[in-house]
Amino acid sequence: MFDSLSSKFNAAFSSLRSRGKITSADIDQVCNEIYQGLLEADVALGVVESFIEKVKSKSLNALPTLQSGSNQAQAIFEIVNAELIEILGGQARRVRLAKNPPTVIMLAGLQGAGKTTLAGKLAKYFKDLGDTPILVASDLQRPNAVNQLQVVGERISVPVFAPEPGNGVGDPVVVAKAGVAFARSKLHNIVIVDTAGRLGVDEEMMKQASDIRDAINPDEILFVVDAMIGQDAVKTAQAFKVGVGFDGVVLTKLDGDARGGAALSIAVLTGKPIMFASTGEKLGDFDLFHPDRMASRILGMGDVATLAEQAKKALDGESSAKMEEKFIKGEDFTLEDFLEQLEAMSKMGSMGKLLSMLPGAGAMKKQIENFDESEIVRTKAIVQSMTPQERIEPKILNGSRRARIASGSGRKVQEVNALVDKFSAAQKMMKQMINGGGAPAGMALPPGLPAMPAAPRMGKKPSTPPKRKSRSGNPAKRAIEENS
Ligand code: GDP
């Protein structure tokens, strides 16, 4: 979504980094370039102006305290990073859980914004944390909305309170109220209420949403908005803020290729944090919104923290501990390990999405787009056709063994050869990293993956996410944990 903005930032900073000593005129120039980039990305004018003003004055203040041009450029880069984090809302905010469960979450937004899809994603998110969510079907307007929610609920094994068929039949306020009462009686600790939108902002919709709000007194009202609609997202948000009021924003369709201005304007203009981001139609395409990680992506530094979190989720504890130990002890990375990694990667989702989180990914957009996901399946088939001994000791792979593997996996001998060669190169790279050399620029990723360009300079290590405290599934215990 932020591709063109990212390339503007990149161009501005690479020219700044090439200067020997930076002057105030250079700062003006970089600010002008950023200003243009932000406006082209459809960021609201007021937000752009105040952003540039802050970057300029902080940069001018920082200049005299630093000697060399590259240190100065880095300091300005960090100022821009900090200001970007700020306009994206500063800190990530989690859902506030009610002292007395259930925590009631109401979703509001236009029709087609992605509320029903999000209801399912949120329910899955809480279920994975050990909560006991229930969905309430109060969108009785949009054709098929009730049925859609039921299908989603079934897929994630979360109950759906849906006493009315919808499609214009039933009273959404009555359903919402009864849904919350039902959740309380059945000891569900989270209730997610889906409501009806309209194609545009209208009074009837606002009235219905505010009647539901008054009937169920939600702990969180989340305004769901399609990030693809650009500046209109901000206008709609402002109308909902006045008409219904909300506590946080959920941006959907961040996987689209719109210019991203909505994401960069909405927190400042509504004064409400972006809490979740939805990045696709699948139930797993969803995450907490982290302003620092988003800023990092926009500035071309990737999103290593999310990647690490996803890897941790996909690799089971035992296998990641084993890999870590191997790495520390400097043991060989074998094809056996590689197969395990490939299987974990397949669990993490599409390779295109994973690669796009790496530093410098913007520079290889085409390669990522053209990445052939089936390459992983083919690579897996080849490794699976090897004997355990061959996976540990690929050097025993002579001609006849290679021919056997090729016919066993239905691939050509040349493909087996290419995999073994690339694997040896990756193994060498791992050894180099273990010996403290770090990953070389333009490093080769494991076989089957494209080569990455060198990562842009980073002043600081990417921030690692704070360790999540373990959360009890028991709502009472949880309240104690949350407050401790
Ligand atoms: P509602 O009217 O607000 O309940 O909207 P829906 O949940 O039915 O979503 C409208 C359409 O947007 C559906 O086709 C969804 O599959 C799609 N959608 C929802 N969220 C996302 C997202 O994050 N990315 C993409 N690409 N599509 C989405």
Coordinates of C-alpha atoms and ligand atoms in Angstrom, one line a residue:
M1 CA 0.0 0.0 0.0
F2 CA 2.8 2.4 0.8
D3 CA 5.1 1.5 -2.1
S4 CA 5.2 4.8 -3.9
L5 CA 5.5 6.7 -0.6
S6 CA 8.3 4.4 0.5
S7 CA 10.2 5.0 -2.7
K8 CA 9.9 8.7 -2.2
F9 CA 11.4 8.4 1.3
N10 CA 14.1 6.2 0.0
A11 CA 15.1 8.6 -2.8
A12 CA 15.1 11.6 -0.4
F13 CA 17.3 9.8 2.1
S14 CA 19.7 8.2 -0.3
S15 CA 20.5 11.7 -1.7
L16 CA 20.8 13.1 1.8
R17 CA 23.2 10.3 2.8
S18 CA 25.5 11.1 -0.1
R19 CA 26.2 14.6 1.2
G20 CA 29.5 15.3 3.0
K21 CA 28.0 17.8 5.4
I22 CA 24.3 18.6 5.6
T23 CA 23.1 22.2 5.4
S24 CA 19.8 23.8 6.2
A25 CA 19.2 24.0 2.5
D26 CA 19.5 20.2 2.3
I27 CA 17.0 19.9 5.1
D28 CA 14.6 22.1 3.1
Q29 CA 15.1 19.9 0.1
V30 CA 14.5 16.6 1.9
C31 CA 11.4 18.1 3.6
N32 CA 10.1 19.3 0.2
E33 CA 10.5 15.8 -1.2
I34 CA 8.7 14.3 1.8
Y35 CA 6.0 16.9 1.6
Q36 CA 5.3 16.0 -2.1
G37 CA 5.4 12.3 -1.3
L38 CA 2.9 12.6 1.5
L39 CA 0.5 14.7 -0.5
E40 CA 0.7 12.2 -3.4
A41 CA 0.0 9.4 -1.0
D42 CA -3.3 11.3 -0.3
V43 CA -2.4 12.3 3.3
A44 CA -4.6 15.2 4.5
L45 CA -2.9 18.6 4.0
G46 CA -3.1 19.7 7.6
V47 CA -1.4 16.5 8.7
V48 CA 1.3 16.9 6.1
E49 CA 2.0 20.5 7.1
S50 CA 2.3 19.8 10.8
F51 CA 4.5 16.8 10.1
I52 CA 6.9 18.7 7.9
E53 CA 7.1 21.6 10.3
K54 CA 8.1 19.3 13.2
V55 CA 10.6 17.4 11.1
K56 CA 12.2 20.6 9.9
S57 CA 12.5 22.2 13.3
K58 CA 13.8 19.1 15.0
S59 CA 16.3 18.4 12.2
L60 CA 17.6 22.0 12.3
N61 CA 18.1 21.7 16.0
A62 CA 19.9 18.3 15.7
L63 CA 22.3 19.4 12.9
P64 CA 24.9 21.4 14.9
T65 CA 25.3 18.6 17.4
L66 CA 26.5 16.1 14.8
Q67 CA 29.7 16.2 12.8
S68 CA 29.6 14.0 9.7
G69 CA 27.1 14.1 6.9
S70 CA 26.1 10.4 7.4
N71 CA 25.5 10.9 11.1
Q72 CA 23.4 13.9 10.4
A73 CA 21.5 12.1 7.7
Q74 CA 20.9 9.2 10.2
A75 CA 19.7 11.7 12.9
I76 CA 17.2 13.2 10.4
F77 CA 16.1 9.7 9.4
E78 CA 15.3 8.9 13.0
I79 CA 13.4 12.2 13.5
V80 CA 11.3 11.3 10.5
N81 CA 10.8 7.8 11.8
A82 CA 9.7 9.1 15.2
E83 CA 7.3 11.6 13.7
L84 CA 5.8 9.0 11.4
I85 CA 5.2 6.7 14.5
E86 CA 3.6 9.7 16.1
I87 CA 1.1 10.4 13.3
L88 CA 0.3 6.7 13.1
G89 CA -0.9 7.0 16.7
G90 CA 2.3 6.5 18.8
Q91 CA 1.8 3.3 20.8
A92 CA -0.2 0.2 19.9
R93 CA -3.3 0.0 21.9
R94 CA -5.0 -3.3 22.9
V95 CA -8.7 -3.8 23.6
R96 CA -9.6 -2.8 27.1
L97 CA -11.2 -5.7 28.8
A98 CA -14.2 -5.0 31.0
K99 CA -13.7 -5.4 34.8
N100 CA -16.9 -7.4 34.8
P101 CA -17.0 -9.7 31.8
P102 CA -18.2 -9.9 29.1
T103 CA -16.2 -7.2 27.3
V104 CA -18.6 -5.9 24.7
I105 CA -17.2 -4.8 21.4
M106 CA -19.4 -3.1 18.8
L107 CA -18.3 -2.8 15.2
A108 CA -19.5 0.2 13.2
G109 CA -18.8 1.5 9.7
L110 CA -20.1 1.7 6.2
Q111 CA -21.5 -1.3 4.3
G112 CA -18.6 -3.1 2.5
A113 CA -16.0 -1.7 5.0
G114 CA -15.3 -5.3 6.1
K115 CA -17.1 -5.4 9.4
T116 CA -18.5 -8.9 9.1
T117 CA -15.2 -10.3 7.9
L118 CA -13.5 -8.4 10.8
A119 CA -16.0 -9.8 13.3
G120 CA -14.7 -13.3 12.4
K121 CA -11.1 -12.2 12.5
L122 CA -11.5 -10.6 15.9
A123 CA -13.3 -13.6 17.3
K124 CA -10.5 -15.9 16.1
Y125 CA -7.9 -13.5 17.6
F126 CA -9.5 -13.7 21.0
K127 CA -10.2 -17.4 20.8
D128 CA -6.5 -18.0 20.0
L129 CA -5.7 -16.0 23.2
G130 CA -7.8 -18.4 25.2
D131 CA -10.9 -16.2 25.4
T132 CA -14.5 -17.4 24.9
P133 CA -15.9 -15.0 22.3
I134 CA -19.4 -15.0 20.8
L135 CA -20.6 -13.2 17.7
V136 CA -23.9 -11.3 17.6
A137 CA -25.6 -10.8 14.2
S138 CA -27.1 -7.3 14.4
D139 CA -26.5 -6.4 10.8
L140 CA -30.0 -7.3 9.7
Q141 CA -29.8 -5.0 6.7
R142 CA -27.2 -6.1 4.2
P143 CA -28.3 -9.1 2.2
N144 CA -26.8 -12.3 3.5
A145 CA -24.9 -10.6 6.4
V146 CA -26.4 -12.9 9.1
N147 CA -25.6 -16.0 7.0
Q148 CA -22.1 -14.8 6.3
L149 CA -21.5 -14.3 10.1
Q150 CA -22.8 -17.8 10.8
V151 CA -20.5 -19.3 8.2
V152 CA -17.5 -17.5 9.6
G153 CA -18.5 -18.5 13.2
E154 CA -18.8 -22.2 12.1
R155 CA -15.4 -22.1 10.5
I156 CA -13.6 -20.9 13.6
S157 CA -15.9 -22.8 16.0
V158 CA -17.2 -19.6 17.7
P159 CA -21.0 -19.5 18.5
V160 CA -23.1 -16.9 16.7
F161 CA -26.2 -15.4 18.3
A162 CA -28.5 -14.9 15.4
P163 CA -32.2 -15.1 16.3
E164 CA -33.3 -13.1 13.2
P165 CA -32.8 -14.0 9.5
G166 CA -31.8 -10.5 8.5
N167 CA -32.2 -9.3 4.9
G168 CA -34.4 -6.5 6.3
V169 CA -36.2 -8.6 8.9
G170 CA -35.8 -8.2 12.7
D171 CA -34.9 -5.4 15.1
P172 CA -31.1 -5.0 15.4
V173 CA -31.3 -3.2 18.8
V174 CA -33.3 -6.0 20.3
V175 CA -30.9 -8.6 18.9
A176 CA -27.8 -6.7 20.2
K177 CA -29.3 -6.4 23.7
A178 CA -30.4 -10.0 23.8
G179 CA -27.1 -11.1 22.4
V180 CA -25.2 -9.5 25.3
A181 CA -27.6 -10.9 27.9
F182 CA -27.1 -14.4 26.3
A183 CA -23.3 -14.0 26.4
R184 CA -23.4 -13.0 30.0
S185 CA -25.7 -16.0 30.9
K186 CA -23.4 -18.4 29.1
L187 CA -20.3 -16.9 30.6
H188 CA -18.7 -15.8 27.3
N189 CA -16.1 -13.2 28.2
I190 CA -16.1 -11.3 24.9
V191 CA -19.1 -10.3 22.8
I192 CA -18.6 -8.9 19.3
V193 CA -21.6 -7.2 17.8
D194 CA -21.7 -6.8 14.0
T195 CA -24.0 -3.9 12.9
A196 CA -25.4 -2.7 9.6
G197 CA -23.8 0.0 7.5
R198 CA -25.0 1.8 4.5
L199 CA -23.3 2.7 1.2
G200 CA -22.8 6.2 2.4
V201 CA -23.1 8.2 5.6
D202 CA -26.8 8.6 6.4
E203 CA -28.9 9.6 9.4
E204 CA -30.9 6.4 9.6
M205 CA -27.7 4.3 9.9
M206 CA -26.2 6.7 12.5
K207 CA -29.5 6.5 14.5
Q208 CA -29.5 2.7 14.4
A209 CA -25.9 2.5 15.5
S210 CA -26.3 4.9 18.3
D211 CA -29.5 3.1 19.5
I212 CA -27.5 -0.1 19.6
R213 CA -24.7 1.7 21.5
D214 CA -27.2 3.0 24.1
A215 CA -28.8 -0.5 24.4
I216 CA -25.6 -2.5 25.0
N217 CA -23.2 0.1 26.4
P218 CA -20.1 -1.3 24.7
D219 CA -16.6 -1.3 26.3
E220 CA -15.1 -0.6 22.9
I221 CA -16.7 0.8 19.7
L222 CA -14.5 0.0 16.8
F223 CA -14.9 2.1 13.7
V224 CA -14.1 -0.2 10.7
V225 CA -13.0 1.6 7.6
D226 CA -11.7 0.6 4.2
A227 CA -8.3 2.1 3.7
M228 CA -8.7 1.9 -0.1
I229 CA -11.2 4.8 -0.1
G230 CA -8.5 7.4 0.6
Q231 CA -9.6 10.8 2.0
D232 CA -13.2 9.6 2.1
A233 CA -12.1 7.3 4.9
V234 CA -11.3 10.3 7.1
K235 CA -14.5 12.1 6.2
T236 CA -16.6 9.0 7.1
A237 CA -14.6 8.6 10.3
Q238 CA -15.4 12.2 11.3
A239 CA -19.1 11.7 10.5
F240 CA -19.1 8.5 12.7
K241 CA -17.3 10.2 15.5
V242 CA -20.0 12.8 15.7
G243 CA -22.9 10.5 15.0
V244 CA -22.0 7.5 17.1
G245 CA -18.6 8.0 18.7
F246 CA -15.9 5.4 18.7
D247 CA -12.9 4.4 20.7
G248 CA -10.6 3.0 18.1
V249 CA -10.2 2.5 14.3
V250 CA -9.7 -0.7 12.3
L251 CA -8.2 -0.2 8.9
T252 CA -9.2 -2.9 6.4
K253 CA -7.9 -3.7 2.9
L254 CA -4.4 -2.6 3.8
D255 CA -3.3 -5.2 1.3
G256 CA -4.7 -3.1 -1.6
D257 CA -2.6 -0.8 -3.7
A258 CA -4.3 2.5 -2.8
R259 CA -2.0 5.2 -1.7
G260 CA -2.3 4.8 2.1
G261 CA -3.2 8.4 3.0
A262 CA -6.1 7.3 5.1
A263 CA -3.8 5.3 7.4
L264 CA -1.5 8.3 7.8
S265 CA -4.3 10.8 8.5
I266 CA -6.9 9.1 10.5
A267 CA -5.3 8.8 13.9
V268 CA -4.4 12.5 14.0
L269 CA -7.7 13.8 12.5
T270 CA -9.9 11.7 14.8
G271 CA -7.7 11.6 17.8
K272 CA -8.5 7.9 18.1
P273 CA -5.9 5.1 17.8
I274 CA -5.8 2.6 14.9
M275 CA -6.1 -0.7 16.8
F276 CA -6.1 -3.4 14.2
A277 CA -5.2 -3.8 10.6
S278 CA -6.8 -6.2 8.2
T279 CA -4.7 -7.2 5.2
G280 CA -6.7 -9.7 3.2
E281 CA -9.9 -11.8 2.9
K282 CA -8.6 -14.8 4.9
L283 CA -9.3 -15.0 8.6
G284 CA -5.6 -14.9 9.5
D285 CA -4.9 -11.7 7.5
F286 CA -5.2 -9.6 10.5
D287 CA -3.0 -8.1 13.2
L288 CA -2.7 -5.6 16.0
F289 CA -1.7 -2.3 14.5
H290 CA 1.8 -1.3 15.6
P291 CA 2.6 2.3 14.6
D292 CA 6.3 1.7 14.9
R293 CA 6.2 -1.4 12.6
M294 CA 4.1 0.5 10.0
A295 CA 6.6 3.4 10.1
S296 CA 9.4 1.0 9.7
R297 CA 7.8 -0.5 6.6
I298 CA 7.1 2.9 5.1
L299 CA 10.7 3.8 5.6
G300 CA 11.9 0.6 3.8
M301 CA 13.2 -1.0 7.0
G302 CA 10.7 -3.9 6.7
D303 CA 8.8 -5.3 9.6
V304 CA 11.1 -7.8 11.2
A305 CA 9.2 -7.8 14.5
T306 CA 6.0 -9.1 12.9
L307 CA 8.0 -11.6 10.9
A308 CA 9.7 -12.9 14.0
E309 CA 6.3 -13.2 15.8
Q310 CA 4.8 -15.1 12.9
A311 CA 7.8 -17.4 12.7
K312 CA 7.5 -18.1 16.4
K313 CA 3.8 -18.9 16.0
A314 CA 4.5 -21.2 13.0
L315 CA 7.5 -23.1 14.4
D316 CA 6.5 -25.2 17.3
G317 CA 8.5 -24.6 20.5
E318 CA 10.6 -27.7 20.2
S319 CA 11.7 -27.1 16.7
S320 CA 12.6 -23.4 17.2
A321 CA 14.6 -24.3 20.4
K322 CA 16.4 -26.9 18.4
M323 CA 17.3 -24.4 15.6
E324 CA 18.4 -21.9 18.1
E325 CA 20.7 -24.4 19.8
K326 CA 22.2 -25.4 16.5
F327 CA 22.8 -21.8 15.6
I328 CA 24.5 -21.1 19.0
K329 CA 26.6 -24.3 18.8
G330 CA 27.6 -23.6 15.2
E331 CA 26.2 -26.9 14.0
D332 CA 25.5 -27.5 10.4
F333 CA 22.2 -26.4 9.0
T334 CA 20.9 -29.6 7.2
L335 CA 18.3 -30.2 4.5
E336 CA 16.3 -31.9 7.3
D337 CA 16.2 -28.5 9.1
F338 CA 15.5 -26.8 5.8
L339 CA 12.5 -29.1 5.3
E340 CA 11.2 -28.2 8.7
Q341 CA 11.6 -24.5 8.0
L342 CA 9.8 -24.9 4.7
E343 CA 6.9 -26.5 6.4
A344 CA 6.8 -23.8 9.0
M345 CA 6.9 -21.2 6.3
S346 CA 4.0 -22.7 4.5
K347 CA 2.1 -22.4 7.8
M348 CA 3.0 -18.7 8.0
G349 CA 1.1 -17.8 4.8
S350 CA 2.1 -16.6 1.4
M351 CA 5.8 -16.1 0.7
G352 CA 5.0 -12.8 -1.0
K353 CA 3.6 -11.4 2.3
L354 CA 6.6 -12.8 4.3
L355 CA 9.2 -11.4 1.9
S356 CA 7.5 -8.0 1.9
M357 CA 8.3 -7.7 5.6
L358 CA 12.0 -7.9 5.0
P359 CA 14.2 -4.8 5.0
G360 CA 14.7 -3.5 1.5
A361 CA 11.6 -5.4 0.2
G362 CA 10.4 -2.2 -1.6
A363 CA 13.4 -2.4 -3.9
M364 CA 12.4 -5.9 -5.0
K365 CA 8.7 -5.5 -5.4
K366 CA 8.6 -7.1 -8.9
Q367 CA 10.5 -10.2 -7.7
I368 CA 8.1 -10.5 -4.8
E369 CA 5.1 -10.1 -7.0
N370 CA 6.4 -12.7 -9.5
F371 CA 7.4 -15.1 -6.8
D372 CA 6.1 -18.5 -7.7
E373 CA 4.5 -19.9 -4.6
S374 CA 4.5 -23.4 -6.1
E375 CA 8.3 -23.3 -6.0
I376 CA 8.1 -24.2 -2.3
V377 CA 5.9 -27.2 -3.0
R378 CA 8.4 -28.4 -5.7
T379 CA 11.3 -27.8 -3.4
K380 CA 9.6 -29.7 -0.6
A381 CA 8.9 -32.6 -2.9
I382 CA 12.6 -32.9 -3.8
V383 CA 13.7 -32.8 -0.2
Q384 CA 11.1 -35.3 0.9
S385 CA 12.4 -37.7 -1.8
M386 CA 15.8 -37.8 -0.1
T387 CA 16.7 -40.4 2.6
P388 CA 17.3 -39.0 6.1
Q389 CA 21.0 -39.6 5.6
E390 CA 21.1 -37.6 2.3
R391 CA 19.3 -34.7 4.1
I392 CA 22.0 -34.6 6.8
E393 CA 24.9 -35.2 4.5
P394 CA 24.1 -33.8 1.0
K395 CA 27.6 -34.4 -0.2
I396 CA 26.8 -38.1 -0.6
L397 CA 24.4 -37.1 -3.3
N398 CA 26.1 -38.7 -6.4
G399 CA 24.6 -39.0 -9.8
S400 CA 22.5 -42.1 -9.2
R401 CA 21.1 -40.8 -6.0
R402 CA 20.1 -37.5 -7.7
A403 CA 18.4 -39.4 -10.5
R404 CA 16.5 -41.4 -8.0
I405 CA 15.4 -38.3 -6.1
A406 CA 14.4 -36.6 -9.4
S407 CA 12.2 -39.5 -10.4
G408 CA 10.8 -39.9 -6.9
S409 CA 9.7 -36.2 -6.8
G410 CA 8.6 -36.0 -10.4
R411 CA 11.2 -33.2 -11.0
K412 CA 14.2 -33.0 -13.4
V413 CA 17.7 -33.9 -12.3
Q414 CA 18.7 -30.3 -13.1
E415 CA 16.2 -29.0 -10.5
V416 CA 17.7 -31.4 -7.9
N417 CA 21.2 -30.1 -8.8
A418 CA 20.1 -26.5 -8.5
L419 CA 18.5 -27.1 -5.1
V420 CA 21.6 -28.8 -3.8
D421 CA 23.9 -26.0 -5.1
K422 CA 21.7 -23.2 -3.6
F423 CA 21.4 -25.1 -0.4
S424 CA 25.2 -25.4 -0.1
A425 CA 25.5 -21.6 -0.7
A426 CA 22.9 -21.0 2.0
Q427 CA 24.7 -23.3 4.4
K428 CA 27.9 -21.4 3.8
M429 CA 26.1 -18.1 4.5
M430 CA 24.7 -19.6 7.8
K431 CA 28.2 -20.5 8.8
Q432 CA 29.4 -17.0 8.0
M433 CA 26.6 -15.5 10.2
I434 CA 27.4 -17.9 13.0
N435 CA 31.0 -16.9 12.9
G436 CA 30.0 -13.3 13.4
G437 CA 30.2 -12.0 9.9
G438 CA 26.6 -11.1 9.7
A439 CA 24.5 -11.6 6.6
P440 CA 26.4 -10.4 3.5
A441 CA 24.9 -7.6 1.4
G442 CA 22.8 -9.1 -1.4
M443 CA 22.7 -12.3 0.5
A444 CA 21.1 -15.4 -0.9
L445 CA 18.0 -16.6 0.9
P446 CA 17.4 -20.3 1.2
P447 CA 16.9 -22.2 -2.1
G448 CA 13.9 -21.3 -4.0
L449 CA 13.8 -17.7 -2.8
P450 CA 15.1 -14.6 -4.6
A451 CA 18.2 -12.7 -3.5
M452 CA 17.7 -9.7 -1.3
P453 CA 19.3 -6.4 -1.8
A454 CA 21.3 -5.0 1.1
A455 CA 19.1 -3.6 3.8
P456 CA 19.0 0.2 4.3
R457 CA 21.0 1.6 7.1
M458 CA 19.3 1.4 10.4
G459 CA 20.3 3.6 13.3
K460 CA 18.7 1.4 15.8
K461 CA 17.8 -2.3 15.9
P462 CA 14.2 -2.8 14.9
S463 CA 12.2 -2.7 18.0
T464 CA 11.3 -6.1 19.3
P465 CA 7.7 -6.4 20.5
P466 CA 7.3 -6.3 24.3
K467 CA 6.9 -9.8 25.6
R468 CA 3.3 -10.6 25.9
K469 CA 2.3 -11.5 29.4
S470 CA 0.7 -14.9 29.6
R471 CA -3.0 -14.3 29.8
S472 CA -5.3 -16.6 31.6
G473 CA -8.4 -18.0 29.9
N474 CA -10.3 -17.5 33.1
P475 CA -11.8 -14.0 32.9
A476 CA -11.4 -13.4 36.7
K477 CA -7.8 -14.4 36.7
R478 CA -7.3 -12.3 33.6
A479 CA -8.6 -9.2 35.2
I480 CA -6.0 -9.6 37.9
E481 CA -3.3 -10.2 35.4
E482 CA -4.3 -7.2 33.3
N483 CA -4.3 -4.9 36.3
S484 CA -1.0 -6.2 37.8
Ligands
GDP1 P1 -19.4 -5.3 5.7 O1 -20.5 -4.9 4.8 O2 -18.8 -4.2 6.4 O3 -19.8 -6.4 6.7 O4 -18.2 -5.9 4.8 P2 -17.7 -7.5 4.6 O5 -17.1 -8.0 5.8 O6 -18.8 -8.2 3.9 O7 -16.6 -7.2 3.5 C1 -16.8 -6.6 2.2 C2 -15.8 -7.3 1.2 O8 -14.5 -6.9 1.5 C3 -15.9 -8.8 1.2 O9 -15.7 -9.2 -0.1 C4 -14.6 -9.1 2.0 O10 -14.1 -10.4 1.6 C5 -13.7 -8.0 1.6 N1 -12.6 -7.7 2.7 C6 -12.8 -7.5 4.0 N2 -11.7 -7.2 4.6 C7 -10.7 -7.2 3.6 C8 -9.3 -7.0 3.6 O11 -8.6 -6.7 4.6 N3 -8.7 -7.1 2.4 C9 -9.3 -7.4 1.3 N4 -8.6 -7.5 0.2 N5 -10.7 -7.6 1.3 C10 -11.3 -7.6 2.4

